[in-house]
XYZ file of C-alpha atoms in Angstrom:
368
model
C 0.125 0.217 0.013
C 1.285 3.437 -1.188
C 0.989 6.788 0.429
C -1.642 8.870 -2.129
C -2.038 12.604 -2.150
C -5.902 12.789 -1.797
C -7.540 16.373 -2.391
C -8.623 18.015 0.882
C -11.734 19.285 2.115
C -12.770 22.769 2.932
C -15.397 22.009 4.960
C -16.965 19.264 7.749
C -17.826 16.278 5.580
C -21.935 15.683 5.548
C -22.373 12.217 6.539
C -25.687 10.356 6.659
C -26.140 9.370 10.054
C -28.954 6.954 9.131
C -26.734 5.136 6.911
C -24.335 5.091 9.038
C -26.093 3.600 11.861
C -27.611 0.817 9.142
C -23.886 0.129 8.259
C -23.325 -0.345 12.125
C -25.753 -2.618 12.590
C -25.313 -4.873 9.770
C -21.741 -5.159 9.997
C -20.572 -8.507 11.050
C -18.062 -11.447 10.334
C -19.561 -11.941 6.786
C -20.195 -7.970 5.464
C -17.767 -5.766 5.666
C -18.401 -1.642 5.489
C -16.044 1.167 4.689
C -16.231 4.924 5.017
C -14.276 7.129 2.734
C -12.203 9.631 4.545
C -11.845 12.003 1.648
C -15.184 12.417 0.848
C -17.490 10.384 3.206
C -19.094 7.876 0.890
C -19.905 4.497 2.005
C -18.787 1.080 0.451
C -20.272 -2.366 0.851
C -17.934 -5.080 0.367
C -20.800 -7.350 -2.052
C -19.440 -10.819 -2.296
C -22.090 -11.580 -4.921
C -20.567 -9.260 -7.113
C -18.542 -10.449 -10.385
C -15.054 -11.641 -9.477
C -13.577 -9.276 -11.665
C -15.140 -6.505 -10.105
C -13.837 -7.950 -6.333
C -10.471 -8.483 -7.867
C -10.738 -4.756 -8.918
C -11.536 -3.623 -5.694
C -8.778 -5.655 -3.831
C -6.608 -3.914 -6.288
C -7.904 -0.548 -5.505
C -7.420 -1.319 -1.602
C -3.744 -2.168 -2.149
C -3.332 1.264 -3.836
C -5.356 3.449 -1.801
C -6.227 1.704 1.259
C -5.456 4.264 4.002
C -8.175 6.475 2.806
C -10.855 4.243 4.144
C -11.742 3.029 7.126
C -13.726 -0.663 8.272
C -16.860 -0.121 9.803
C -16.857 -2.102 13.361
C -18.280 -5.142 13.555
C -21.585 -5.961 15.792
C -20.048 -8.719 17.938
C -21.910 -10.627 20.377
C -20.737 -8.738 23.409
C -21.450 -5.321 21.483
C -25.298 -6.736 20.893
C -25.096 -7.736 24.318
C -24.191 -4.322 25.517
C -27.134 -2.756 23.716
C -29.821 -5.301 25.433
C -28.871 -5.358 28.642
C -28.773 -1.586 28.834
C -32.235 -1.386 27.106
C -33.306 -3.997 30.170
C -31.263 -2.350 32.984
C -32.372 1.487 32.179
C -35.952 1.298 30.434
C -37.631 -2.090 31.700
C -38.952 -1.300 34.775
C -41.768 -4.510 35.796
C -39.505 -6.908 37.237
C -41.192 -10.059 35.357
C -40.297 -8.495 31.803
C -36.882 -7.365 33.078
C -36.656 -11.274 34.222
C -37.699 -12.774 31.161
C -35.598 -10.301 28.750
C -32.660 -11.226 30.759
C -33.034 -15.206 29.943
C -33.333 -14.341 26.510
C -30.149 -12.110 26.520
C -28.677 -15.727 27.164
C -29.973 -17.877 24.920
C -29.223 -18.409 21.404
C -30.085 -16.373 18.635
C -30.549 -13.574 21.683
C -30.961 -10.407 18.865
C -34.139 -12.335 17.084
C -35.819 -13.282 19.887
C -35.487 -10.473 21.666
C -36.718 -8.195 19.081
C -39.603 -10.638 18.938
C -40.529 -9.879 22.826
C -39.993 -6.427 22.311
C -42.368 -6.142 19.544
C -45.101 -8.202 21.305
C -45.101 -5.666 23.845
C -46.274 -2.291 23.398
C -44.786 -0.630 26.155
C -41.368 -2.346 25.768
C -42.077 -1.473 21.940
C -42.274 2.361 22.370
C -39.085 2.820 23.879
C -36.772 0.429 22.624
C -36.288 2.433 19.026
C -35.270 5.659 20.908
C -32.815 4.307 23.166
C -31.261 2.146 20.093
C -31.215 5.169 17.925
C -29.409 7.534 21.521
C -26.794 4.908 21.698
C -26.187 4.040 17.803
C -25.201 7.837 18.085
C -22.951 7.777 20.652
C -21.037 4.830 18.902
C -20.648 6.401 15.952
C -19.379 9.931 17.275
C -17.220 7.959 19.719
C -15.756 6.321 16.469
C -15.824 9.043 14.028
C -13.648 11.270 17.063
C -11.517 8.239 17.600
C -10.183 8.470 13.796
C -10.082 12.378 13.873
C -12.700 12.939 11.110
C -14.289 16.454 10.723
C -18.078 15.874 9.966
C -21.743 16.654 10.386
C -24.756 14.989 10.116
C -26.933 15.867 7.357
C -29.953 15.300 9.752
C -28.776 17.520 12.138
C -28.469 20.606 9.299
C -31.307 23.209 9.199
C -30.360 24.080 5.664
C -32.157 24.448 2.274
C -31.603 21.369 -0.291
C -30.142 22.789 -2.741
C -27.814 24.975 -0.269
C -26.443 21.259 0.891
C -25.871 20.323 -2.308
C -23.748 23.021 -3.313
C -21.956 22.407 -0.603
C -21.510 18.628 -1.375
C -20.320 20.369 -5.055
C -17.703 22.701 -3.961
C -16.385 20.702 -1.254
C -12.670 21.040 -2.614
C -13.035 24.150 -4.464
C -11.325 27.268 -2.546
C -13.661 29.803 -4.374
C -17.116 29.449 -4.018
C -20.243 31.835 -3.838
C -21.065 34.125 -0.915
C -24.072 31.568 0.002
C -21.432 28.559 0.078
C -18.962 30.534 1.982
C -21.399 31.228 5.237
C -22.779 27.466 5.174
C -19.318 26.531 5.403
C -19.131 28.629 8.471
C -22.229 27.118 9.838
C -20.696 23.807 9.000
C -17.439 24.444 11.076
C -19.157 25.479 14.099
C -21.461 22.210 13.677
C -18.695 19.929 13.445
C -17.411 21.912 16.694
C -20.720 20.447 18.985
C -19.493 16.308 18.146
C -16.271 17.076 19.914
C -18.099 18.578 23.119
C -18.569 16.403 26.008
C -22.474 17.264 25.571
C -22.511 15.213 22.379
C -22.473 12.260 24.151
C -23.922 13.308 27.636
C -26.320 15.856 26.932
C -27.084 17.611 29.898
C -30.850 18.705 30.770
C -31.904 22.522 30.474
C -32.307 24.545 33.713
C -34.698 27.129 34.559
C -38.050 27.399 33.354
C -39.259 24.977 30.419
C -40.198 26.802 27.454
C -44.210 27.143 26.135
C -45.423 24.396 24.892
C -45.508 24.699 20.864
C -47.534 22.686 18.393
C -44.824 20.879 16.452
C -45.165 20.882 13.065
C -43.641 17.891 11.896
C -42.231 18.124 8.367
C -41.214 15.490 5.712
C -37.564 14.675 5.651
C -35.600 16.241 3.015
C -33.118 14.084 1.001
C -30.462 15.653 -0.748
C -28.217 14.020 -4.015
C -25.490 12.184 -3.328
C -22.703 14.069 -5.184
C -19.129 12.331 -4.867
C -16.625 13.619 -7.508
C -13.394 11.248 -6.412
C -14.829 7.927 -6.265
C -12.372 5.608 -8.052
C -13.905 3.746 -10.693
C -13.258 0.144 -9.218
C -15.164 1.089 -6.171
C -18.168 2.626 -7.704
C -19.862 -1.246 -8.146
C -19.809 -1.227 -4.286
C -21.352 2.367 -3.096
C -24.170 1.943 -0.597
C -25.841 4.538 -0.877
C -29.856 3.395 0.760
C -32.432 6.005 1.266
C -32.787 5.672 4.540
C -35.453 8.722 5.647
C -35.841 7.505 9.521
C -34.098 5.844 12.167
C -37.269 3.308 12.717
C -36.548 2.029 9.335
C -32.439 0.694 10.887
C -33.368 -2.607 12.428
C -31.407 -4.092 15.480
C -32.067 -7.719 13.393
C -28.988 -9.474 12.213
C -31.278 -11.860 10.046
C -33.438 -8.945 8.359
C -32.265 -5.905 6.394
C -35.015 -3.580 7.155
C -37.983 -3.236 9.712
C -40.411 -3.969 7.349
C -39.321 -7.625 6.492
C -38.558 -7.847 10.611
C -42.774 -7.320 11.115
C -43.358 -9.745 7.968
C -41.636 -12.378 9.459
C -43.694 -11.996 12.825
C -47.006 -12.792 10.916
C -49.164 -15.151 12.459
C -47.621 -14.563 16.006
C -49.551 -13.160 18.926
C -48.893 -9.251 18.045
C -50.436 -9.634 14.595
C -53.594 -11.203 16.376
C -53.670 -8.718 18.754
C -53.658 -5.895 16.513
C -56.143 -8.001 14.706
C -58.617 -8.012 17.454
C -57.538 -3.940 18.428
C -58.964 -3.283 14.852
C -62.129 -4.854 15.114
C -62.376 -2.948 18.543
C -61.956 0.140 16.819
C -64.504 -0.467 14.108
C -67.034 -1.236 16.642
C -66.420 1.997 18.426
C -66.775 4.001 15.376
C -69.861 2.405 14.611
C -71.214 3.318 18.401
C -69.470 6.896 17.624
C -72.005 6.886 14.492
C -74.997 5.822 15.760
C -74.360 8.410 19.109
C -73.982 11.451 16.821
C -77.077 10.232 15.201
C -78.988 10.109 18.231
C -77.403 13.433 19.551
C -78.726 15.382 16.133
C -82.250 13.709 16.610
C -82.327 15.679 20.399
C -81.298 18.414 19.032
C -84.001 18.804 16.634
C -86.832 17.366 19.198
C -90.622 17.290 18.494
C -92.262 15.678 15.993
C -89.441 16.592 13.632
C -87.035 14.140 15.489
C -89.915 11.597 15.592
C -90.120 12.042 12.010
C -86.709 10.899 11.344
C -86.839 8.267 13.667
C -89.895 6.978 12.017
C -88.241 6.773 8.803
C -85.264 4.574 9.914
C -87.615 1.898 11.067
C -90.524 2.098 8.453
C -89.056 -0.690 6.774
C -89.842 -2.928 9.667
C -92.982 -1.335 11.404
C -95.711 -0.448 9.049
C -98.066 3.090 9.639
C -101.223 2.403 10.481
C -103.676 5.448 9.918
C -102.877 8.928 8.626
C -102.098 10.056 12.523
C -98.109 10.378 13.229
C -97.198 7.877 16.366
C -94.385 9.015 18.897
C -91.527 7.332 19.733
C -93.031 4.933 22.655
C -95.735 3.739 20.177
C -93.021 2.796 17.798
C -91.071 1.098 20.697
C -94.334 -0.971 21.926
C -94.127 -2.532 18.583
C -90.857 -4.166 19.435
C -91.797 -5.353 22.689
C -93.196 -8.984 23.438
C -97.519 -8.587 24.073
C -99.481 -10.283 26.622
C -100.231 -13.780 25.470
C -103.784 -14.291 24.897
C -106.394 -17.243 25.924
C -106.671 -19.110 22.419
C -110.465 -20.075 21.901
C -112.224 -23.299 22.140
C -114.773 -25.239 20.225
C -118.119 -26.520 21.830
C -116.725 -30.091 21.475
C -113.637 -29.158 23.077
C -115.692 -27.690 26.018
C -118.251 -30.025 26.674
C -115.028 -32.932 26.664
C -113.388 -30.607 29.695
C -113.740 -32.445 32.783
C -115.886 -31.130 35.378
C -114.437 -30.156 38.534
C -115.403 -31.903 41.971
C -117.089 -29.694 44.528
C -116.074 -30.869 47.992
C -118.560 -30.190 50.805
C -116.484 -28.269 53.639
C -117.016 -30.122 56.899
C -119.022 -28.473 59.795
C -117.749 -29.116 63.724
C -120.154 -30.021 66.115
C -119.950 -27.987 69.143
C -119.494 -29.422 72.350
C -122.730 -29.507 74.855
C -122.155 -27.302 77.840
C -121.948 -29.595 81.061
């Protein structure tokens, strides 16, 4: 491997945090990921590529291997640290904590751990945020260890076109004014990642800010602009469009959360979801009926009765021209008193006559 002179970036590298998070989760003994130190692109060594492409990439690494950093592997102990940290910090139920600790010590711990978490809504609400925060700290520590100047594109509050300009003029000394001002913002932003608060953010003191309705905006995705990718490495560029951290899964078997959820079909979680959906549909129908009844009460009088009569006209035929009230309609649905069936003269004659009994009279005793 020979030393090669590379162009120097004029501002911190703009990296995709979600891509790095995905690469850190998938990197293992069978999959290798590399980060370029010059321009910030990712490489995935796909062994399914042709042998000629793999040989060309190997030659590229022998010549310019010092510009690439191997992404750390997600070892068993690293994954175990993630799971045990979540159990000790975020799980409060004693029974649930004991079950999860048993799962961590079993085979296929990552898959069984995720299946258990996705079956328990309380833990599922806490896991994605915890996993994202711990992954962020792990990536920042690794980048700081290699002394890279960087910013995460997801943290930037800039226009999409301005970010793409920064990528395009990464190695240019003379740039437009807006790009020059944006570079100063990137330099200030990159220094935050090297502070202590980047890994351990302190809670803000003082009076809490006023509650403002947060407007959720669609995440902007800028174009990938790389100008120094070697020809042999272009076939191995790793550039998935990941717009949120929830799309990155902790699983070693499934690439995306959608694949993980598809594997859980037929499990208890899916059955619970079906029951909840049926229950929500029933509640919606009850709300609809309640709103209709409230409308009838607001109309009141004969107009409300007319609406109700119109709703049950197929079941209850009208009798006469007079309008009936609500109680009259209800009486039609109630069971009436059973009337005695009339008998024929023959049945009356055959009826057995009732036997009359003469009451017994007691004799009074004679007075002595």
